[in-house]
Amino acid sequence: MQKIAKCYAKNVTGENLENKIMKTYFYKGYRDILSDHKEDGKDNLDLIKKEILKIFDVKNLSFLIGAGCSSLEIDKENNGKKEKIQIGIPVMSILASDFYQTLNAKDSTYIKNTLKIDLSKEPFKNNLEKLLEVLYSYKFLLEKQGKDIKRVNAFIKKVNAFLLDKCKNEENNKAYSDILDLYKLFYKKLIYRDNNLSKTNIFTTNYDLYSESALDTLGVLYCNGFSGFVERSFNPAVFNYAFAEQMELSNNKWNVIDNFIYLYKLHGSINWIESEEQNHLFNVREVQDLDKVLGTRMIYPTPMKHMATLASPYSDLFREFQKKIMQDKTVLVVVGYSFSDEHINNLIYQALTIPTFRLVVFQDETKEKIKQLKDLNDPRIWIIGGEDSGGSKVYYFDYIVKNILPDIDEEKIEESIDKVLKSFFKNKFEK
């Protein structure tokens, strides 16, 4: 108690950030394991890193990344003073606020009188996806009644155009580059996990293309549920496949490749469309030209359980999420996710019924959903956050990637490169 009291003994009002005594926390159930540790920031960080390093050796490792991972907080000079600003793709609450400000009087009247929605109240105030849910539901109802759907279609298209523009993030090339570099470093740290362990699963509620762009730039193979080259169509069966390299031509010996990622976009993607063609079992396609997306029906962002046309790919993706986190000896690391999707939350709660499941959450402990997790007082639930001695938020994606995730083993990278080169020259001379 003396240590805790010491942290708050000073009145920090009006003091510079550097003079504040910050508090980093690491809860296992109710117990903050850092409270028994030295109050040295570096020592606390080292302890967190050691604990996170251990989970990289578990049999099944999965990450759930949310909207907070596609934005970045930076310092900016304003009238001689430094202030924190967010760059990149805004989080959902800001997206909702920005979109509502674009509405004209006619739009506002339509939402209030026809849809009976008050945008100033929850759940719509801070969640644009909730508005899309209502729009799709209303469209479904009108179609069943044989009524005109032009107005609701136009509104859905307006929301989609707004989201597409924000996710492309073309107005700030530096922000895009900085966040892309962060994703590249994130995946670099994941792909060199022990090859004898299962491949890492990345589940995301984001529908931007940062993950795909980072993996493509790194030359890392990944599976996102689509197959084909000229025309890529959704096929959940590919989640059961693995990429392997032929080790010995004569003995037909194969080995699963090291750098491979499974990517699951639970809320869809800005480059997914519903195809009118019925050439495939699933009529969902992945397109490369985003300028053509708005001319078709985009699949993102919210699964509508009661609408058969949107049952897939969402039902398949959520089934994969459930299957992966329900496996024995699984760790799910949650970053940048606000626990706003009850479907995802329920699946996580189900996984907690498995004794070997562990949940690691990087988040602000004052959030209501995080309080609920903490109140379970389960030592398998780790909650990590707070600020370090420099005022940086420990639970932000950039801090986690740069300071907490295990450092890249340069020796192992060199070994992997040598292995590839030897295999290349061996196969070349054998031909």
Coordinates of C-alpha atoms in Angstrom, one line a residue, residues 266 313-326 347:
L266 CA -14.0 -10.6 -39.0
P313 CA -18.4 -14.8 -45.3
Y314 CA -19.1 -13.6 -41.7
S315 CA -20.5 -16.9 -40.4
D316 CA -17.4 -18.7 -41.7
L317 CA -15.0 -16.2 -40.3
F318 CA -16.6 -16.2 -36.8
R319 CA -16.7 -20.0 -36.9
E320 CA -12.9 -20.0 -37.6
F321 CA -12.4 -17.5 -34.7
Q322 CA -14.3 -19.8 -32.4
K323 CA -12.5 -22.9 -33.6
K324 CA -9.0 -21.4 -33.2
I325 CA -9.5 -19.9 -29.7
M326 CA -11.2 -23.0 -28.4
L347 CA -16.9 -16.2 -28.1

